CSV table of N, CA and C in Angstrom, one decimal:
chain,number,residue,atom,x,y,z
A,175,MET,N,0.8,-1.2,0.0
A,175,MET,CA,0.0,0.0,0.0
A,175,MET,C,0.9,1.3,0.0
A,176,ILE,N,2.1,1.2,0.5
A,176,ILE,CA,3.0,2.3,0.4
A,176,ILE,C,3.7,2.2,-1.0
A,177,SER,N,3.6,3.3,-1.8
A,177,SER,CA,4.1,3.3,-3.1
A,177,SER,C,5.6,3.3,-3.1
A,178,ASP,N,6.2,2.9,-4.2
A,178,ASP,CA,7.7,2.9,-4.3
A,178,ASP,C,8.2,4.3,-4.2
A,179,GLN,N,7.5,5.3,-4.7
A,179,GLN,CA,7.9,6.7,-4.6
A,179,GLN,C,7.9,7.1,-3.1
A,180,ALA,N,6.9,6.7,-2.4
A,180,ALA,CA,6.9,7.1,-0.9
A,180,ALA,C,8.0,6.4,-0.2
A,181,LYS,N,8.3,5.2,-0.6
A,181,LYS,CA,9.4,4.5,0.1
A,181,LYS,C,10.7,5.2,-0.2
A,182,LYS,N,10.9,5.7,-1.4
A,182,LYS,CA,12.1,6.5,-1.8
A,182,LYS,C,12.2,7.7,-0.9
A,183,GLU,N,11.1,8.4,-0.8
A,183,GLU,CA,11.1,9.6,0.1
A,183,GLU,C,11.4,9.3,1.5
A,184,ILE,N,10.8,8.2,2.0
A,184,ILE,CA,11.1,7.8,3.4
A,184,ILE,C,12.6,7.5,3.5
A,185,ASP,N,13.1,6.7,2.6
A,185,ASP,CA,14.5,6.3,2.6
A,185,ASP,C,15.5,7.5,2.6
A,186,PHE,N,15.0,8.6,1.9
A,186,PHE,CA,15.8,9.8,1.9
A,186,PHE,C,15.9,10.4,3.3
A,187,TRP,N,14.8,10.4,4.0
A,187,TRP,CA,14.8,10.9,5.4
A,187,TRP,C,15.6,10.0,6.3
A,188,VAL,N,15.6,8.7,6.1
A,188,VAL,CA,16.4,7.7,6.9
A,188,VAL,C,17.9,8.1,6.8
A,189,THR,N,18.3,8.5,5.6
A,189,THR,CA,19.7,8.8,5.4
A,189,THR,C,20.2,10.0,6.3
A,190,LYS,N,19.3,10.8,6.8
A,190,LYS,CA,19.6,11.9,7.6
A,190,LYS,C,20.0,11.6,9.1
A,191,TYR,N,19.8,10.3,9.4
A,191,TYR,CA,20.0,9.9,10.8
A,191,TYR,C,21.2,8.8,10.8
A,192,PRO,N,21.8,8.7,12.0
A,192,PRO,CA,23.0,7.7,12.1
A,192,PRO,C,22.5,6.3,11.7
A,193,GLU,N,23.5,5.5,11.3
A,193,GLU,CA,23.3,4.1,11.0
A,193,GLU,C,22.5,3.4,12.2
A,194,GLY,N,21.5,2.7,11.8
A,194,GLY,CA,20.7,1.9,12.8
A,194,GLY,C,19.7,2.8,13.5
A,195,ARG,N,19.5,4.0,13.2
A,195,ARG,CA,18.5,4.9,13.8
A,195,ARG,C,17.4,5.3,12.8
A,196,GLN,N,17.1,4.4,11.9
A,196,GLN,CA,16.1,4.6,10.9
A,196,GLN,C,14.7,5.0,11.5
A,197,SER,N,14.5,4.5,12.7
A,197,SER,CA,13.2,4.8,13.4
A,197,SER,C,13.0,6.3,13.6
A,198,SER,N,14.1,7.0,13.6
A,198,SER,CA,14.1,8.5,13.8
A,198,SER,C,13.3,9.2,12.7
A,199,ALA,N,13.1,8.5,11.6
A,199,ALA,CA,12.4,9.1,10.5
A,199,ALA,C,10.9,8.8,10.5
A,200,VAL,N,10.4,8.3,11.6
A,200,VAL,CA,9.0,7.8,11.7
A,200,VAL,C,8.0,9.0,11.5
A,201,MET,N,8.3,10.1,12.0
A,201,MET,CA,7.3,11.2,11.8
A,201,MET,C,7.2,11.6,10.4
A,202,GLN,N,8.3,11.8,9.7
A,202,GLN,CA,8.3,12.1,8.3
A,202,GLN,C,7.7,11.0,7.5
A,203,ALA,N,8.0,9.8,7.8
A,203,ALA,CA,7.4,8.6,7.1
A,203,ALA,C,5.9,8.6,7.2
A,204,LEU,N,5.4,8.8,8.4
A,204,LEU,CA,4.0,8.9,8.6
A,204,LEU,C,3.3,10.0,7.8
A,205,THR,N,4.0,11.2,7.8
A,205,THR,CA,3.5,12.3,7.0
A,205,THR,C,3.4,12.0,5.5
A,206,ILE,N,4.5,11.4,5.0
A,206,ILE,CA,4.5,11.0,3.6
A,206,ILE,C,3.4,10.0,3.3
A,207,VAL,N,3.3,9.0,4.1
A,207,VAL,CA,2.3,8.0,3.8
A,207,VAL,C,0.8,8.6,4.0
A,208,GLN,N,0.6,9.4,5.0
A,208,GLN,CA,-0.7,10.0,5.1
A,208,GLN,C,-1.0,10.9,3.9
A,209,ASN,N,-0.1,11.7,3.4
A,209,ASN,CA,-0.3,12.5,2.3
A,209,ASN,C,-0.6,11.7,1.0
A,210,GLU,N,0.0,10.6,0.9
A,210,GLU,CA,-0.3,9.7,-0.2
A,210,GLU,C,-1.6,9.0,-0.2
A,211,ASN,N,-2.2,9.0,1.0
A,211,ASN,CA,-3.5,8.2,1.2
A,211,ASN,C,-4.6,9.1,1.7
A,212,ASN,N,-4.8,10.2,0.9
A,212,ASN,CA,-6.0,11.1,1.1
A,212,ASN,C,-6.0,11.7,2.5
A,213,GLY,N,-4.9,11.9,3.1
A,213,GLY,CA,-4.8,12.6,4.4
A,213,GLY,C,-5.1,11.8,5.6
A,214,SER,N,-5.2,10.5,5.6
A,214,SER,CA,-5.4,9.8,6.8
A,214,SER,C,-4.6,8.5,6.8
A,215,LEU,N,-4.4,7.9,8.0
A,215,LEU,CA,-3.6,6.7,8.2
A,215,LEU,C,-4.6,5.6,8.7
A,216,THR,N,-4.3,4.4,8.2
A,216,THR,CA,-5.0,3.2,8.7
A,216,THR,C,-4.0,2.4,9.5
A,217,GLY,N,-4.5,1.4,10.2
A,217,GLY,CA,-3.7,0.5,10.9
A,217,GLY,C,-2.7,-0.3,10.0
A,218,GLU,N,-3.2,-0.6,8.8
A,218,GLU,CA,-2.3,-1.3,7.9
A,218,GLU,C,-1.2,-0.4,7.4
A,219,LEU,N,-1.5,0.9,7.2
A,219,LEU,CA,-0.4,1.8,6.7
A,219,LEU,C,0.6,2.0,7.8
A,220,MET,N,0.2,2.1,9.0
A,220,MET,CA,1.1,2.2,10.2
A,220,MET,C,2.0,1.0,10.3
A,221,GLN,N,1.4,-0.2,10.1
A,221,GLN,CA,2.2,-1.4,10.1
A,221,GLN,C,3.2,-1.4,9.0
A,222,GLU,N,2.8,-1.0,7.8
A,222,GLU,CA,3.8,-0.9,6.7
A,222,GLU,C,4.9,0.1,7.0
A,223,VAL,N,4.6,1.2,7.7
A,223,VAL,CA,5.7,2.1,8.1
A,223,VAL,C,6.6,1.4,9.1
A,224,ALA,N,6.0,0.7,10.0
A,224,ALA,CA,6.8,0.0,11.0
A,224,ALA,C,7.7,-1.1,10.3
A,225,ASP,N,7.2,-1.8,9.4
A,225,ASP,CA,8.0,-2.8,8.7
A,225,ASP,C,9.1,-2.2,7.9
A,226,HIS,N,8.8,-1.1,7.2
A,226,HIS,CA,9.8,-0.4,6.4
A,226,HIS,C,10.9,0.1,7.2
A,227,LEU,N,10.6,0.7,8.4
A,227,LEU,CA,11.6,1.3,9.2
A,227,LEU,C,12.2,0.3,10.2
A,228,GLN,N,11.7,-1.0,10.1
A,228,GLN,CA,12.2,-2.1,11.0
A,228,GLN,C,12.1,-1.7,12.5
A,229,MET,N,10.9,-1.3,12.9
A,229,MET,CA,10.6,-0.9,14.2
A,229,MET,C,9.3,-1.5,14.7
A,230,PRO,N,9.1,-1.6,16.0
A,230,PRO,CA,7.9,-2.2,16.5
A,230,PRO,C,6.7,-1.4,16.1
A,231,SER,N,5.6,-2.1,15.7
A,231,SER,CA,4.4,-1.5,15.3
A,231,SER,C,3.8,-0.6,16.4
A,232,ILE,N,3.9,-1.0,17.6
A,232,ILE,CA,3.4,-0.2,18.7
A,232,ILE,C,4.1,1.2,18.8
A,233,SER,N,5.3,1.2,18.5
A,233,SER,CA,6.1,2.5,18.5
A,233,SER,C,5.6,3.4,17.4
A,234,VAL,N,5.3,2.9,16.3
A,234,VAL,CA,4.7,3.8,15.2
A,234,VAL,C,3.3,4.2,15.6
A,235,GLN,N,2.5,3.4,16.2
A,235,GLN,CA,1.2,3.7,16.6
A,235,GLN,C,1.2,4.8,17.7
A,236,GLU,N,2.2,4.7,18.6
A,236,GLU,CA,2.3,5.7,19.7
A,236,GLU,C,2.6,7.1,19.1
A,237,VAL,N,3.4,7.1,18.1
A,237,VAL,CA,3.7,8.4,17.5
A,237,VAL,C,2.5,8.9,16.8
A,238,ALA,N,1.9,8.1,16.0
A,238,ALA,CA,0.7,8.5,15.2
A,238,ALA,C,-0.5,8.9,16.0
A,239,THR,N,-0.6,8.4,17.2
A,239,THR,CA,-1.8,8.7,18.0
A,239,THR,C,-1.4,9.9,19.0
A,240,PHE,N,-0.2,10.1,19.2
A,240,PHE,CA,0.2,11.2,20.1
A,240,PHE,C,0.1,12.6,19.5
A,241,TYR,N,0.6,12.7,18.2
A,241,TYR,CA,0.6,14.0,17.5
A,241,TYR,C,-0.7,14.2,16.8
A,242,GLU,N,-1.2,15.4,16.9
A,242,GLU,CA,-2.5,15.7,16.3
A,242,GLU,C,-2.5,16.0,14.8
A,243,ASN,N,-1.3,16.0,14.2
A,243,ASN,CA,-1.3,16.2,12.8
A,243,ASN,C,-1.5,14.9,12.0
A,244,TYR,N,-1.7,13.8,12.7
A,244,TYR,CA,-2.0,12.5,12.0
A,244,TYR,C,-3.5,12.2,12.2
A,245,ASN,N,-4.1,11.9,11.1
A,245,ASN,CA,-5.5,11.6,11.0
A,245,ASN,C,-5.8,10.1,10.9
A,246,HIS,N,-6.8,9.6,11.6
A,246,HIS,CA,-7.1,8.2,11.6
A,246,HIS,C,-8.5,7.9,11.0
A,247,LYS,N,-9.0,8.9,10.4
A,247,LYS,CA,-10.3,8.7,9.7
A,247,LYS,C,-10.3,9.7,8.5
A,248,PRO,N,-11.1,9.5,7.5
A,248,PRO,CA,-11.1,10.4,6.4
A,248,PRO,C,-11.3,11.9,6.8
A,249,VAL,N,-10.6,12.7,6.0
A,249,VAL,CA,-10.6,14.2,6.3
A,249,VAL,C,-10.9,14.9,4.9
A,250,GLY,N,-11.3,16.2,5.0
A,250,GLY,CA,-11.5,17.0,3.9
A,250,GLY,C,-10.2,17.3,3.2
A,251,LYS,N,-10.4,17.9,2.0
A,251,LYS,CA,-9.2,18.4,1.2
A,251,LYS,C,-8.4,19.4,2.0
A,252,HIS,N,-9.1,20.2,2.8
A,252,HIS,CA,-8.5,21.3,3.6
A,252,HIS,C,-8.9,21.0,5.0
A,253,ILE,N,-7.9,20.9,5.9
A,253,ILE,CA,-8.1,20.7,7.3
A,253,ILE,C,-7.9,22.0,8.1
A,254,ILE,N,-8.9,22.5,8.7
A,254,ILE,CA,-8.8,23.7,9.5
A,254,ILE,C,-8.5,23.2,11.0
A,255,ARG,N,-7.2,23.4,11.4
A,255,ARG,CA,-6.8,23.0,12.7
A,255,ARG,C,-6.9,24.2,13.6
A,256,PHE,N,-7.9,24.2,14.5
A,256,PHE,CA,-8.2,25.4,15.3
A,256,PHE,C,-7.6,25.2,16.7
A,257,CYS,N,-6.8,26.1,17.1
A,257,CYS,CA,-6.2,26.0,18.5
A,257,CYS,C,-7.3,26.3,19.5
A,258,HIS,N,-7.3,25.4,20.5
A,258,HIS,CA,-8.3,25.7,21.6
A,258,HIS,C,-7.5,25.6,23.0
A,259,ASN,N,-6.2,25.9,23.0
A,259,ASN,CA,-5.5,25.9,24.2
A,259,ASN,C,-5.8,27.2,25.0
A,260,ILE,N,-5.2,27.4,26.1
A,260,ILE,CA,-5.6,28.5,27.0
A,260,ILE,C,-5.5,29.9,26.4
A,261,SER,N,-4.4,30.2,25.8
A,261,SER,CA,-4.3,31.5,25.2
A,261,SER,C,-5.4,31.8,24.2
A,262,CYS,N,-5.6,30.9,23.3
A,262,CYS,CA,-6.6,31.0,22.3
A,262,CYS,C,-8.0,31.0,22.9
A,263,MET,N,-8.2,30.1,23.8
A,263,MET,CA,-9.5,30.0,24.5
A,263,MET,C,-9.9,31.3,25.2
A,264,LEU,N,-9.0,31.9,25.9
A,264,LEU,CA,-9.2,33.2,26.6
A,264,LEU,C,-9.5,34.3,25.6
A,265,ASN,N,-9.1,34.1,24.4
A,265,ASN,CA,-9.4,35.2,23.3
A,265,ASN,C,-10.5,34.8,22.4
A,266,GLY,N,-11.3,33.8,22.8
A,266,GLY,CA,-12.6,33.5,22.1
A,266,GLY,C,-12.5,32.4,21.1
A,267,SER,N,-11.6,31.5,21.1
A,267,SER,CA,-11.5,30.4,20.1
A,267,SER,C,-12.8,29.5,20.1
A,268,ASP,N,-13.3,29.3,21.3
A,268,ASP,CA,-14.5,28.4,21.3
A,268,ASP,C,-15.7,29.0,20.6
A,269,GLU,N,-15.9,30.3,20.8
A,269,GLU,CA,-16.9,31.0,20.0
A,269,GLU,C,-16.7,31.0,18.5
A,270,LEU,N,-15.4,31.2,18.2
A,270,LEU,CA,-15.1,31.2,16.7
A,270,LEU,C,-15.2,29.8,16.1
A,271,ILE,N,-14.9,28.8,16.9
A,271,ILE,CA,-15.1,27.4,16.4
A,271,ILE,C,-16.5,27.1,16.1
A,272,SER,N,-17.4,27.6,17.1
A,272,SER,CA,-18.8,27.4,16.9
A,272,SER,C,-19.3,28.2,15.6
A,273,TYR,N,-18.8,29.4,15.5
A,273,TYR,CA,-19.1,30.2,14.3
A,273,TYR,C,-18.7,29.5,13.0
A,274,LEU,N,-17.6,28.9,13.0
A,274,LEU,CA,-17.0,28.2,11.8
A,274,LEU,C,-17.9,27.0,11.5
A,275,GLU,N,-18.2,26.3,12.6
A,275,GLU,CA,-19.1,25.1,12.4
A,275,GLU,C,-20.4,25.4,11.7
A,276,GLN,N,-21.0,26.5,12.2
A,276,GLN,CA,-22.3,26.9,11.6
A,276,GLN,C,-22.1,27.4,10.2
A,277,LYS,N,-21.1,28.2,9.9
A,277,LYS,CA,-20.8,28.8,8.6
A,277,LYS,C,-20.6,27.7,7.6
A,278,LEU,N,-19.8,26.7,8.0
A,278,LEU,CA,-19.4,25.6,7.0
A,278,LEU,C,-20.3,24.4,7.1
A,279,GLU,N,-21.3,24.5,8.0
A,279,GLU,CA,-22.2,23.3,8.2
A,279,GLU,C,-21.5,22.0,8.4
A,280,VAL,N,-20.5,22.1,9.2
A,280,VAL,CA,-19.7,20.9,9.6
A,280,VAL,C,-19.3,20.9,11.0
A,281,LYS,N,-19.4,19.8,11.7
A,281,LYS,CA,-19.0,19.8,13.1
A,281,LYS,C,-17.6,19.4,13.2
A,282,THR,N,-17.0,19.8,14.3
A,282,THR,CA,-15.6,19.5,14.6
A,282,THR,C,-15.4,18.0,14.6
A,283,GLY,N,-14.4,17.6,13.9
A,283,GLY,CA,-14.1,16.1,13.7
A,283,GLY,C,-14.8,15.5,12.5
A,284,GLU,N,-15.5,16.3,11.8
A,284,GLU,CA,-16.3,15.7,10.6
A,284,GLU,C,-15.8,16.4,9.3
A,285,VAL,N,-16.3,15.9,8.2
A,285,VAL,CA,-15.9,16.4,6.9
A,285,VAL,C,-17.2,17.0,6.3
A,286,SER,N,-17.0,18.2,5.6
A,286,SER,CA,-18.1,18.9,5.0
A,286,SER,C,-18.8,18.0,3.9
A,287,LYS,N,-20.0,18.2,3.6
A,287,LYS,CA,-20.7,17.4,2.6
A,287,LYS,C,-20.1,17.3,1.3
A,288,ASP,N,-19.4,18.4,0.9
A,288,ASP,CA,-18.7,18.4,-0.4
A,288,ASP,C,-17.3,17.9,-0.3
A,289,GLY,N,-16.9,17.5,0.9
A,289,GLY,CA,-15.6,16.8,1.0
A,289,GLY,C,-14.4,17.8,1.0
A,290,LEU,N,-14.7,19.1,1.0
A,290,LEU,CA,-13.6,20.1,0.9
A,290,LEU,C,-12.9,20.4,2.3
A,291,VAL,N,-13.7,20.4,3.4
A,291,VAL,CA,-13.2,21.0,4.6
A,291,VAL,C,-13.5,20.0,5.8
A,292,SER,N,-12.5,19.9,6.7
A,292,SER,CA,-12.6,19.3,8.0
A,292,SER,C,-12.2,20.3,9.0
A,293,VAL,N,-12.9,20.3,10.1
A,293,VAL,CA,-12.5,21.2,11.3
A,293,VAL,C,-12.0,20.3,12.4
A,294,LYS,N,-10.9,20.7,12.9
A,294,LYS,CA,-10.3,19.9,14.0
A,294,LYS,C,-9.8,20.8,15.1
A,295,LYS,N,-10.2,20.5,16.3
A,295,LYS,CA,-9.6,21.2,17.5
A,295,LYS,C,-8.3,20.6,17.8
A,296,VAL,N,-7.3,21.4,18.0
A,296,VAL,CA,-6.0,20.9,18.4
A,296,VAL,C,-5.5,21.7,19.7
A,297,GLU,N,-4.7,21.0,20.4
A,297,GLU,CA,-4.3,21.5,21.7
A,297,GLU,C,-3.4,22.8,21.6
A,298,CYS,N,-2.5,22.8,20.8
A,298,CYS,CA,-1.6,24.0,20.7
A,298,CYS,C,-0.9,24.1,19.4
A,299,LEU,N,-0.8,25.2,18.8
A,299,LEU,CA,-0.1,25.4,17.5
A,299,LEU,C,1.1,26.2,17.7
A,300,GLY,N,1.4,26.6,18.9
A,300,GLY,CA,2.7,27.3,19.2
A,300,GLY,C,2.7,28.8,18.7
A,301,ALA,N,1.5,29.4,18.6
A,301,ALA,CA,1.5,30.8,18.2
A,301,ALA,C,0.6,31.6,19.2
A,302,CYS,N,0.8,31.4,20.5
A,302,CYS,CA,0.0,32.0,21.5
A,302,CYS,C,-0.2,33.5,21.3
A,303,VAL,N,0.8,34.2,20.9
A,303,VAL,CA,0.7,35.6,20.8
A,303,VAL,C,-0.3,36.0,19.7
A,304,GLY,N,-0.6,35.1,18.8
A,304,GLY,CA,-1.5,35.5,17.7
A,304,GLY,C,-2.9,34.9,17.9
A,305,GLY,N,-3.2,34.4,19.1
A,305,GLY,CA,-4.5,33.8,19.3
A,305,GLY,C,-5.7,34.8,19.3
A,306,PRO,N,-6.8,34.4,19.0
A,306,PRO,CA,-7.2,33.0,18.5
A,306,PRO,C,-6.6,32.8,17.1
A,307,MET,N,-6.2,31.5,16.8
A,307,MET,CA,-5.6,31.3,15.6
A,307,MET,C,-6.0,29.8,15.1
A,308,CYS,N,-5.7,29.6,13.8
A,308,CYS,CA,-5.9,28.3,13.2
A,308,CYS,C,-4.8,28.1,12.2
A,309,GLN,N,-4.7,26.8,11.8
A,309,GLN,CA,-3.7,26.4,10.7
A,309,GLN,C,-4.5,25.7,9.6
A,310,ILE,N,-4.2,26.1,8.4
A,310,ILE,CA,-4.8,25.4,7.2
A,310,ILE,C,-3.6,25.1,6.3
A,311,GLY,N,-3.4,23.8,6.1
A,311,GLY,CA,-2.2,23.4,5.4
A,311,GLY,C,-1.0,23.9,6.2
A,312,ASP,N,0.0,24.6,5.6
A,312,ASP,CA,1.1,25.1,6.3
A,312,ASP,C,0.9,26.6,6.7
A,313,GLN,N,-0.2,27.1,6.5
A,313,GLN,CA,-0.5,28.5,6.7
A,313,GLN,C,-1.2,28.8,8.0
A,314,TYR,N,-0.6,29.7,8.8
A,314,TYR,CA,-1.2,30.1,10.1
A,314,TYR,C,-2.1,31.4,9.8
A,315,HIS,N,-3.2,31.4,10.5
A,315,HIS,CA,-4.1,32.6,10.4
A,315,HIS,C,-4.3,33.0,11.9
A,316,GLU,N,-3.8,34.2,12.2
A,316,GLU,CA,-3.8,34.7,13.6
A,316,GLU,C,-4.8,35.8,13.8
A,317,HIS,N,-5.0,36.1,15.1
A,317,HIS,CA,-5.9,37.2,15.5
A,317,HIS,C,-7.2,37.1,14.8
A,318,LEU,N,-7.8,36.0,14.9
A,318,LEU,CA,-9.1,35.7,14.1
A,318,LEU,C,-10.3,36.4,14.7
A,319,THR,N,-11.2,36.8,13.8
A,319,THR,CA,-12.5,37.4,14.2
A,319,THR,C,-13.4,36.7,13.2
A,320,PRO,N,-14.7,36.8,13.4
A,320,PRO,CA,-15.7,36.3,12.5
A,320,PRO,C,-15.5,36.8,11.1
A,321,SER,N,-15.2,38.1,10.9
A,321,SER,CA,-15.0,38.6,9.5
A,321,SER,C,-13.7,38.0,8.9
A,322,LYS,N,-12.7,37.9,9.7
A,322,LYS,CA,-11.4,37.3,9.1
A,322,LYS,C,-11.7,35.8,8.7
A,323,LEU,N,-12.5,35.1,9.5
A,323,LEU,CA,-12.8,33.7,9.2
A,323,LEU,C,-13.7,33.7,7.9
A,324,ASP,N,-14.6,34.6,7.7
A,324,ASP,CA,-15.3,34.7,6.5
A,324,ASP,C,-14.4,34.8,5.3
A,325,ASN,N,-13.4,35.7,5.3
A,325,ASN,CA,-12.5,35.8,4.2
A,325,ASN,C,-11.7,34.6,4.0
A,326,ILE,N,-11.2,34.0,5.1
A,326,ILE,CA,-10.4,32.8,5.0
A,326,ILE,C,-11.2,31.7,4.4
A,327,CYS,N,-12.4,31.5,4.8
A,327,CYS,CA,-13.3,30.4,4.3
A,327,CYS,C,-13.5,30.5,2.8
A,328,LEU,N,-13.5,31.7,2.3
A,328,LEU,CA,-13.7,31.8,0.8
A,328,LEU,C,-12.6,31.2,0.0
A,329,LEU,N,-11.4,31.1,0.6
A,329,LEU,CA,-10.2,30.5,0.0
A,329,LEU,C,-10.3,29.0,-0.1
A,330,TYR,N,-11.0,28.4,0.9
A,330,TYR,CA,-11.0,27.0,1.0
A,330,TYR,C,-12.3,26.2,0.8
A,331,THR,N,-13.3,27.0,0.5
A,331,THR,CA,-14.6,26.3,0.3
A,331,THR,C,-15.1,26.2,-1.1
A,332,SER,N,-14.2,26.6,-2.0
A,332,SER,CA,-14.5,26.4,-3.4
A,332,SER,C,-13.4,25.5,-4.0
A,333,ASP,N,-13.7,24.7,-4.9
A,333,ASP,CA,-12.7,23.7,-5.4
A,333,ASP,C,-12.0,24.3,-6.7
A,334,ALA,N,-11.8,25.6,-6.7
A,334,ALA,CA,-11.3,26.3,-7.9
A,334,ALA,C,-9.8,26.1,-8.0
């Protein structure tokens, strides 16, 4: 299930670590495999990563379930990761998440009917000074308000 191209990419990352430390590439390997499989990981995919990196399956599962950037069920084309840690929460993230759910007609943890968007609450995105904030792809959006969310949503809710 892991393509030859993905294995080549993983092997590239393995070379960045000392001999016998191929398991150090596990996070990048999981990211590569997740990206190749519509944004989510299955038990079988995690097992293949473990086999490829010659490490215990449980170790791969521990990493994949600890970090919130790995998905274990189908997700939308665009994942809106909304911080709801203390700094963002004190600045209104919960209200903005509710606003976003209503606007996009999708509940946290679900995929929109058109398959374009998923909303996910995450513990911390490391940008407390910019809270409330969210991440979409590699892009951070800080100091959010309902009107800023409206403008951001326009970018991700059409498949243009």
